[in-house]
Short mmCIF file of C-alpha atoms and ligand atoms in Angstrom, two decimals:
data_model
loop_
_atom_site.label_atom_id
_atom_site.label_comp_id
_atom_site.label_asym_id
_atom_site.label_seq_id
_atom_site.Cartn_x
_atom_site.Cartn_y
_atom_site.Cartn_z
CA UNK A 4 -63.00 138.43 0.55
CA UNK A 5 -64.13 134.91 0.05
CA UNK A 6 -62.40 131.68 1.99
CA UNK A 7 -62.68 128.09 0.96
CA UNK A 8 -62.16 125.60 3.77
CA UNK A 9 -61.79 121.90 3.47
CA UNK A 10 -61.87 119.36 6.36
CA UNK A 11 -61.03 115.64 5.92
CA UNK A 12 -59.44 114.73 9.51
CA UNK A 13 -61.65 111.91 10.09
CA UNK A 14 -64.93 110.53 8.46
CA UNK A 15 -66.57 113.81 7.12
CA UNK A 16 -65.53 115.26 3.72
CA UNK A 17 -66.61 118.67 4.18
CA UNK A 18 -66.17 121.96 2.19
CA UNK A 19 -67.31 125.50 3.29
CA UNK A 20 -67.25 128.85 1.64
CA UNK A 21 -67.51 132.12 3.59
CA UNK A 22 -67.44 135.64 2.57
CA UNK A 23 -65.96 138.02 5.41
CA UNK A 24 -67.99 141.15 5.56
CA UNK A 25 -66.41 142.81 8.55
CA UNK A 26 -64.24 142.01 11.50
CA UNK A 27 -67.10 140.44 13.32
CA UNK A 28 -69.53 139.32 10.57
CA UNK A 29 -69.63 136.86 7.68
CA UNK A 30 -71.79 135.30 5.34
CA UNK A 31 -72.00 131.52 4.86
CA UNK A 32 -72.11 131.07 1.04
CA UNK A 33 -72.14 127.25 1.16
CA UNK A 34 -71.40 124.61 3.67
CA UNK A 35 -71.32 120.96 2.44
CA UNK A 36 -70.88 117.85 4.86
CA UNK A 37 -70.85 114.50 3.53
CA UNK A 38 -70.61 112.04 6.26
CA UNK A 39 -69.02 108.65 5.83
CA UNK A 40 -70.74 107.22 9.32
CA UNK A 41 -72.86 104.71 7.57
CA UNK A 42 -69.86 103.21 5.90
CA UNK A 43 -67.78 102.94 9.01
CA UNK A 44 -70.73 101.84 11.14
CA UNK A 45 -70.27 98.33 9.84
CA UNK A 46 -66.64 98.24 11.41
CA UNK A 47 -67.81 99.86 14.59
CA UNK A 48 -65.42 102.60 14.04
CA UNK A 49 -63.46 104.77 11.54
CA UNK A 50 -61.25 102.65 9.47
CA UNK A 51 -58.58 105.04 8.04
CA UNK A 52 -57.73 103.44 4.54
CA UNK A 53 -61.57 103.55 4.02
CA UNK A 54 -61.88 106.86 5.05
CA UNK A 55 -59.00 108.17 2.82
CA UNK A 56 -60.63 106.26 -0.20
CA UNK A 57 -64.03 107.87 0.45
CA UNK A 58 -62.43 111.35 0.81
CA UNK A 59 -60.53 111.07 -2.52
CA UNK A 60 -63.83 109.74 -4.16
CA UNK A 61 -66.01 112.64 -2.73
CA UNK A 62 -63.74 115.71 -2.65
CA UNK A 63 -64.38 116.76 -6.20
CA UNK A 64 -68.33 116.32 -6.12
CA UNK A 65 -68.16 118.11 -2.76
CA UNK A 66 -66.19 121.04 -4.22
CA UNK A 67 -68.61 121.39 -7.26
CA UNK A 68 -71.65 121.27 -4.82
CA UNK A 69 -70.24 123.75 -2.51
CA UNK A 70 -69.34 126.18 -5.55
CA UNK A 71 -72.91 125.68 -7.03
CA UNK A 72 -74.58 126.55 -3.83
CA UNK A 73 -72.28 129.56 -3.54
CA UNK A 74 -73.27 130.69 -6.80
CA UNK A 75 -69.53 130.40 -7.94
CA UNK A 76 -69.81 127.66 -10.19
CA UNK A 77 -69.35 128.68 -13.78
CA UNK A 78 -68.74 126.61 -16.70
CA UNK A 79 -65.54 127.32 -18.57
CA UNK A 80 -62.11 125.95 -18.22
CA UNK A 81 -58.99 126.34 -15.86
CA UNK A 82 -55.48 125.60 -17.14
CA UNK A 83 -53.68 122.78 -14.87
CA UNK A 84 -50.30 124.29 -13.90
CA UNK A 85 -47.58 121.50 -14.19
CA UNK A 86 -46.97 120.94 -10.66
CA UNK A 87 -50.48 119.48 -9.85
CA UNK A 88 -49.70 116.08 -11.12
CA UNK A 89 -46.76 116.13 -8.79
CA UNK A 90 -48.87 117.39 -5.94
CA UNK A 91 -51.54 114.45 -6.42
CA UNK A 92 -48.93 111.74 -7.46
CA UNK A 93 -50.11 109.83 -4.43
CA UNK A 94 -53.88 110.30 -5.08
CA UNK A 95 -54.29 108.84 -8.64
CA UNK A 96 -58.03 108.68 -8.45
CA UNK A 97 -58.38 112.19 -7.09
CA UNK A 98 -56.11 113.53 -9.93
CA UNK A 99 -58.36 112.09 -12.49
CA UNK A 100 -61.47 113.59 -10.78
CA UNK A 101 -59.67 116.86 -10.51
CA UNK A 102 -58.38 117.08 -14.17
CA UNK A 103 -61.85 116.54 -15.47
CA UNK A 104 -63.16 119.18 -13.06
CA UNK A 105 -60.75 121.60 -14.21
CA UNK A 106 -61.43 121.02 -17.89
CA UNK A 107 -64.95 121.98 -17.50
CA UNK A 108 -64.78 124.84 -14.87
CA UNK A 109 -63.81 128.20 -14.82
CA UNK A 110 -61.75 129.95 -11.96
CA UNK A 111 -64.42 130.84 -9.15
CA UNK A 112 -62.84 133.92 -7.50
CA UNK A 113 -61.85 132.49 -4.18
CA UNK A 114 -59.29 134.59 -2.39
CA UNK A 115 -57.93 132.02 0.29
CA UNK A 116 -57.93 128.36 0.74
CA UNK A 117 -57.47 126.80 4.24
CA UNK A 118 -57.43 123.16 4.99
CA UNK A 119 -57.09 121.05 8.18
CA UNK A 120 -53.62 120.02 8.77
CA UNK A 121 -54.15 118.01 11.89
CA UNK A 122 -55.05 116.49 14.43
CA UNK A 123 -56.75 113.57 12.93
CA UNK A 124 -56.21 110.28 10.84
CA UNK A 125 -52.83 111.14 8.60
CA UNK A 126 -54.31 109.12 5.50
CA UNK A 127 -57.38 111.10 5.77
CA UNK A 128 -55.63 114.52 6.34
CA UNK A 129 -53.21 113.92 3.57
CA UNK A 130 -56.05 113.69 1.03
CA UNK A 131 -57.42 117.10 1.96
CA UNK A 132 -54.18 118.71 2.19
CA UNK A 133 -52.99 117.47 -1.26
CA UNK A 134 -56.26 118.55 -2.73
CA UNK A 135 -56.08 121.92 -1.04
CA UNK A 136 -52.26 122.43 -2.49
CA UNK A 137 -53.54 121.25 -6.00
CA UNK A 138 -56.35 123.68 -5.83
CA UNK A 139 -54.20 126.60 -4.64
CA UNK A 140 -51.96 125.81 -7.45
CA UNK A 141 -54.61 125.71 -10.11
CA UNK A 142 -56.48 128.81 -8.85
CA UNK A 143 -53.38 130.72 -7.87
CA UNK A 144 -54.74 131.42 -4.28
CA UNK A 145 -52.84 131.51 -0.95
CA UNK A 146 -53.13 128.49 1.30
CA UNK A 147 -53.11 128.13 5.16
CA UNK A 148 -53.15 125.05 7.23
CA UNK A 149 -55.37 125.09 10.14
CA UNK A 150 -55.58 123.14 13.43
CA UNK A 151 -58.88 121.11 13.65
CA UNK A 152 -59.16 121.45 17.40
CA UNK A 153 -58.83 125.40 17.01
CA UNK A 154 -61.78 124.74 14.65
CA UNK A 155 -63.81 122.94 17.33
CA UNK A 156 -63.23 126.12 19.62
CA UNK A 157 -64.19 128.75 17.05
CA UNK A 158 -67.28 126.52 15.99
CA UNK A 159 -69.10 128.44 18.75
CA UNK A 160 -68.88 131.62 16.85
CA UNK A 161 -71.61 130.69 14.72
CA UNK A 162 -74.85 130.27 16.85
CA UNK A 163 -77.26 129.82 14.07
CA UNK A 164 -76.62 129.13 10.46
CA UNK A 165 -78.36 131.34 8.17
CA UNK A 166 -78.12 132.62 4.68
CA UNK A 167 -77.88 136.22 5.54
CA UNK A 168 -74.98 138.03 7.37
CA UNK A 169 -74.15 136.43 10.39
CA UNK A 170 -72.72 138.32 13.47
CA UNK A 171 -70.13 136.21 15.14
CA UNK A 172 -70.52 135.34 18.76
CA UNK A 173 -68.36 137.55 21.30
CA UNK A 174 -65.87 135.59 23.30
CA UNK A 175 -64.96 137.52 26.51
CA UNK A 176 -61.30 136.61 27.55
CA UNK A 177 -59.83 134.69 29.45
CA UNK A 178 -62.07 131.90 27.83
CA UNK A 179 -61.94 128.07 28.84
CA UNK A 180 -62.53 125.53 26.30
CA UNK A 181 -63.59 122.08 26.96
CA UNK A 182 -63.07 120.04 23.69
CA UNK A 183 -64.91 116.65 23.69
CA UNK A 184 -64.72 114.35 20.48
CA UNK A 185 -64.16 110.86 19.45
CA UNK A 186 -60.20 111.48 19.48
CA UNK A 187 -59.86 114.28 22.04
CA UNK A 188 -60.59 115.31 25.39
CA UNK A 189 -58.89 118.61 26.47
CA UNK A 190 -59.29 121.49 28.42
CA UNK A 191 -57.84 124.49 26.88
CA UNK A 192 -57.34 127.88 28.30
CA UNK A 193 -57.60 130.91 25.81
CA UNK A 194 -56.02 134.10 27.18
CA UNK A 195 -56.49 135.85 23.93
CA UNK A 196 -57.59 134.96 20.42
CA UNK A 197 -54.96 132.56 18.96
CA UNK A 198 -53.48 131.92 22.11
CA UNK A 199 -53.94 128.59 23.83
CA UNK A 200 -52.67 126.85 26.89
CA UNK A 201 -53.46 123.07 27.58
CA UNK A 202 -54.89 122.54 30.98
CA UNK A 203 -55.59 119.12 31.15
CA UNK A 204 -56.23 116.19 28.56
CA UNK A 205 -57.43 112.37 28.88
CA UNK A 206 -54.50 110.00 29.71
CA UNK A 207 -56.33 107.14 27.64
CA UNK A 208 -59.53 107.08 26.02
CA UNK A 209 -61.47 110.41 24.65
CA UNK A 210 -64.92 111.04 26.00
CA UNK A 211 -66.69 110.26 22.67
CA UNK A 212 -64.55 107.14 22.30
CA UNK A 213 -66.07 106.04 25.81
CA UNK A 214 -69.53 106.74 24.56
CA UNK A 215 -68.79 104.69 21.45
CA UNK A 216 -67.29 101.76 23.55
CA UNK A 217 -70.00 101.74 26.01
CA UNK A 218 -72.53 101.68 23.24
CA UNK A 219 -71.00 98.90 21.88
CA UNK A 220 -71.10 96.79 25.14
CA UNK A 221 -74.77 97.90 25.27
CA UNK A 222 -75.32 96.51 21.81
CA UNK A 223 -75.95 100.02 20.14
CA UNK A 224 -74.81 100.95 16.76
CA UNK A 225 -71.87 103.25 15.93
CA UNK A 226 -71.56 106.18 16.72
CA UNK A 227 -72.48 105.48 20.11
CA UNK A 228 -72.76 108.85 21.66
CA UNK A 229 -76.02 109.80 20.40
CA UNK A 230 -77.38 106.20 21.05
CA UNK A 231 -76.37 106.35 24.57
CA UNK A 232 -77.74 109.72 25.18
CA UNK A 233 -81.25 108.88 23.84
CA UNK A 234 -81.22 105.68 25.78
CA UNK A 235 -80.32 107.45 28.88
CA UNK A 236 -83.35 109.66 28.72
CA UNK A 237 -85.48 106.64 29.40
CA UNK A 238 -83.23 105.52 32.36
CA UNK A 239 -84.18 105.83 35.96
CA UNK A 240 -81.98 105.99 39.04
CA UNK A 241 -81.24 102.29 40.04
CA UNK A 242 -79.24 101.31 43.15
CA UNK A 243 -77.94 98.20 41.75
CA UNK A 244 -76.24 100.05 38.94
CA UNK A 245 -73.43 102.37 40.01
CA UNK A 246 -70.36 103.29 37.95
CA UNK A 247 -66.89 105.10 39.16
CA UNK A 248 -66.15 108.72 38.27
CA UNK A 249 -62.48 108.21 37.34
CA UNK A 250 -60.09 110.80 38.57
CA UNK A 251 -62.78 113.06 39.75
CA UNK A 252 -60.87 113.94 42.88
CA UNK A 253 -57.25 113.79 41.38
CA UNK A 254 -56.83 117.51 41.80
CA UNK A 255 -55.80 117.76 38.22
CA UNK A 256 -57.55 118.60 34.91
CA UNK A 257 -56.65 115.17 33.53
CA UNK A 258 -59.08 112.44 32.65
CA UNK A 259 -59.19 108.86 32.42
CA UNK A 260 -62.18 107.18 30.56
CA UNK A 261 -61.05 103.74 29.88
CA UNK A 262 -61.69 102.34 33.23
CA UNK A 263 -65.38 103.62 32.95
CA UNK A 264 -65.71 101.46 29.91
CA UNK A 265 -64.23 98.52 31.70
CA UNK A 266 -66.73 99.05 34.61
CA UNK A 267 -69.70 99.00 32.19
CA UNK A 268 -68.19 95.72 30.84
CA UNK A 269 -67.94 94.12 34.17
CA UNK A 270 -71.39 95.57 35.17
CA UNK A 271 -72.97 93.89 32.37
CA UNK A 272 -71.22 90.78 32.92
CA UNK A 273 -72.26 90.52 36.71
CA UNK A 274 -75.99 91.22 35.73
CA UNK A 275 -75.93 88.09 33.41
CA UNK A 276 -74.68 89.29 30.18
CA UNK A 277 -76.41 91.76 27.71
CA UNK A 278 -79.04 89.30 26.45
CA UNK A 279 -80.27 88.81 29.94
CA UNK A 280 -80.76 92.54 30.70
CA UNK A 281 -84.28 94.19 30.27
CA UNK A 282 -84.76 97.21 28.16
CA UNK A 283 -85.23 99.20 31.35
CA UNK A 284 -81.83 97.94 32.87
CA UNK A 285 -80.13 99.01 29.75
CA UNK A 286 -81.59 102.22 29.87
CA UNK A 287 -80.41 102.63 33.46
CA UNK A 288 -77.07 101.84 32.58
CA UNK A 289 -76.80 104.27 29.84
CA UNK A 290 -78.10 106.54 32.27
CA UNK A 291 -75.56 106.03 34.89
CA UNK A 292 -72.65 105.82 32.32
CA UNK A 293 -73.71 109.29 30.82
CA UNK A 294 -74.00 110.61 34.43
CA UNK A 295 -70.56 109.50 35.35
CA UNK A 296 -68.79 110.62 32.20
CA UNK A 297 -70.46 114.12 32.40
CA UNK A 298 -69.82 114.48 36.32
CA UNK A 299 -66.07 114.23 35.59
CA UNK A 300 -66.09 116.44 32.61
CA UNK A 301 -68.39 119.13 34.28
CA UNK A 302 -66.46 119.24 37.73
CA UNK A 303 -63.02 119.50 36.19
CA UNK A 304 -64.20 121.97 33.73
CA UNK A 305 -65.77 124.35 36.21
CA UNK A 306 -62.91 124.10 38.51
CA UNK A 307 -60.45 125.15 35.98
CA UNK A 308 -63.14 127.96 35.01
CA UNK A 309 -62.87 129.21 38.51
CA UNK A 310 -59.21 128.92 38.97
CA UNK A 311 -58.46 130.89 35.85
CA UNK A 312 -60.98 133.47 36.58
CA UNK A 313 -62.62 132.80 33.15
CA UNK A 314 -65.43 134.79 31.61
CA UNK A 315 -66.52 132.63 28.80
CA UNK A 316 -66.91 128.72 28.67
CA UNK A 317 -66.71 127.19 25.24
CA UNK A 318 -67.66 123.57 24.58
CA UNK A 319 -66.74 121.97 21.22
CA UNK A 320 -66.45 118.71 19.59
CA UNK A 321 -68.88 115.76 18.82
CA UNK A 322 -69.84 115.28 22.42
CA UNK A 323 -70.83 118.93 22.84
CA UNK A 324 -73.93 117.81 21.00
CA UNK A 325 -74.84 116.06 24.10
CA UNK A 326 -78.10 117.49 25.75
CA UNK A 327 -77.45 116.56 29.14
CA UNK A 328 -73.86 117.88 29.12
CA UNK A 329 -75.26 121.00 27.82
CA UNK A 330 -77.82 121.20 30.56
CA UNK A 331 -75.59 120.17 33.31
CA UNK A 332 -72.84 122.86 32.40
CA UNK A 333 -75.40 125.69 31.91
CA UNK A 334 -76.72 125.01 35.49
CA UNK A 335 -73.50 124.62 37.34
CA UNK A 336 -72.04 127.76 35.37
CA UNK A 337 -74.92 129.91 36.49
CA UNK A 338 -74.49 128.71 40.19
CA UNK A 339 -70.72 129.78 40.25
CA UNK A 340 -70.92 132.81 38.06
CA UNK A 341 -74.42 134.31 36.88
CA UNK A 342 -72.39 136.77 34.61
CA UNK A 343 -70.30 133.98 32.77
CA UNK A 344 -71.30 133.33 29.32
CA UNK A 345 -71.66 129.69 27.97
CA UNK A 346 -70.93 129.16 24.10
CA UNK A 347 -72.02 125.88 22.50
CA UNK A 348 -71.91 125.17 18.80
CA UNK A 349 -75.01 125.86 16.88
CA UNK A 350 -76.91 122.85 15.16
CA UNK A 351 -74.84 120.67 13.24
CA UNK A 352 -71.54 122.35 14.28
CA UNK A 353 -70.49 120.15 16.98
CA UNK A 354 -69.25 117.18 14.88
CA UNK A 355 -66.82 117.63 12.31
CA UNK A 356 -67.38 120.29 9.58
CA UNK A 357 -65.42 122.75 7.41
CA UNK A 358 -67.34 125.83 8.50
CA UNK A 359 -65.41 125.90 11.83
CA UNK A 360 -62.06 125.42 9.59
CA UNK A 361 -63.23 128.57 7.46
CA UNK A 362 -63.51 130.39 10.84
CA UNK A 363 -60.11 129.83 12.11
CA UNK A 364 -58.98 130.73 8.55
CA UNK A 365 -60.75 134.16 8.99
CA UNK A 366 -58.94 134.63 12.32
CA UNK A 367 -55.61 133.69 11.05
CA UNK A 368 -55.82 136.04 8.04
CA UNK A 369 -56.95 138.81 10.37
CA UNK A 370 -53.86 138.11 12.65
CA UNK A 371 -51.46 138.15 9.70
CA UNK A 372 -50.44 134.48 9.52
CA UNK A 373 -48.22 134.14 6.40
CA UNK A 374 -49.74 131.45 3.95
CA UNK A 375 -47.64 128.62 2.83
CA UNK A 376 -47.92 125.41 0.63
CA UNK A 377 -44.80 123.98 2.43
CA UNK A 378 -46.47 121.61 5.17
CA UNK A 379 -47.44 118.15 6.01
CA UNK A 380 -50.35 116.25 7.58
CA UNK A 381 -49.70 116.08 11.46
CA UNK A 382 -51.89 113.49 13.14
CA UNK A 383 -50.83 114.60 16.55
CA UNK A 384 -50.65 118.20 16.00
CA UNK A 385 -51.09 120.20 19.17
CA UNK A 386 -53.17 123.27 19.78
CA UNK A 387 -50.58 124.97 21.90
CA UNK A 388 -48.40 127.54 19.97
CA UNK A 389 -45.32 127.64 22.15
O1 KG4 B 12 -65.70 116.04 16.76
P1 KG4 B 12 -66.29 114.59 16.16
O2 KG4 B 12 -67.31 114.75 14.98
O3 KG4 B 12 -65.08 113.75 15.48
C1 KG4 B 12 -63.84 113.78 16.20
O4 KG4 B 12 -63.02 114.55 15.77
O5 KG4 B 12 -63.55 112.79 17.00
O6 KG4 B 12 -66.81 113.80 17.31
C2 KG4 B 12 -67.38 112.42 17.15
C3 KG4 B 12 -67.79 111.68 18.59
C4 KG4 B 12 -68.19 110.37 18.61
O7 KG4 B 12 -67.34 109.79 19.57
C5 KG4 B 12 -69.82 110.42 18.83
O8 KG4 B 12 -70.02 109.29 19.52
C6 KG4 B 12 -69.67 111.64 19.98
O9 KG4 B 12 -68.85 112.56 19.29
N1 KG4 B 12 -71.14 112.14 19.97
C7 KG4 B 12 -71.80 112.48 21.07
C8 KG4 B 12 -73.11 112.77 20.56
N2 KG4 B 12 -72.94 113.18 19.36
C9 KG4 B 12 -72.01 112.74 19.01
N3 KG4 B 12 -71.53 111.88 22.29
C10 KG4 B 12 -72.36 112.10 23.22
N4 KG4 B 12 -73.70 112.59 23.26
C11 KG4 B 12 -73.98 112.98 21.74
N5 KG4 B 12 -75.29 113.48 21.49
ZN1 ZN B 13 -63.26 116.82 15.38
#
């Protein structure tokens, strides 16, 4: 069975095609990720209307590339059903590209389409969803909506992306997931596959957002997470540079990162402003900021891991690419339970991608979820099923 997945929740246009081989193994036939980061960098963040326009422009070329890489592209013609024009009535540019595409392409033998329904930027989500509905109609293939955060959790199933058959990583339950991205910071308990409980979340900024904002104060480009992490490696312990660990002793699994960002702002101001700082001082601030954020994330995550007697710790989302976070969690997890397993996304799978969406689709099909084309984008879609 071949599953095609579409992801457009934020600033990556991504399509993956996987083939399910058995219950525990797949083949990745193709995975295309087109990042808009360079376009949004100018604005210092993601600009929703621009993201939507870029998705509309890129979806058909990305689809064509994904089909070609999967050796599923075949010249020919696909008859456009009457309802496609209506499905894409709010995406005139996309409709034009799609019409041209169908006129020159044969049906590729996809068995199932899945698409990110939310959470994310609604205008961006809608383009992907409308495109998925149009494709499902044109190819007469079932469609299933997918939760993006569930994608970040299941992204750890692929430890290394190769062209050959991949055995999916084994999750032992209960598992705990720390989800850290530009829009979310959540601790999720997974009692069994597909069953989630939200244990804690941020009350204000997400962890990735805090990295991005601190980076801006330090005059680093967007996205700030990788920049801070690089600069932090050159930082040294510095008595004059101390930042708070917000809510670290709150006794809850909730987070707050906006105060940490403000503390960076005041610290830089008190040191005479960004221009007055030496490169070493800037690196020392990046180091202390990263420490502060990671101290809070790791302390709460491991406390929850212990309280709920978990067996597997999963970390997903853009910030899970952070090397210092990976090392810190590994060390602390071994100290509390040497038998516990830490699962991190493989290279390129921390940030947004359609491969993780395909994996959710695979699990949903296995669990018998009924396909539907009757759904809307949900910017604030929750991962909790009850
Ligand atoms: O999951 P993601 O690609 O998009 C959302 O769904 O939000 O996460 C993007 C976030 C950005 O805030 C970015 O700065 C952060 O992940 N990020 C990092 C690192 N790489 C990406 N944060 C810290 N360290 C990194 N190495
Ligand atoms: Zn994401």
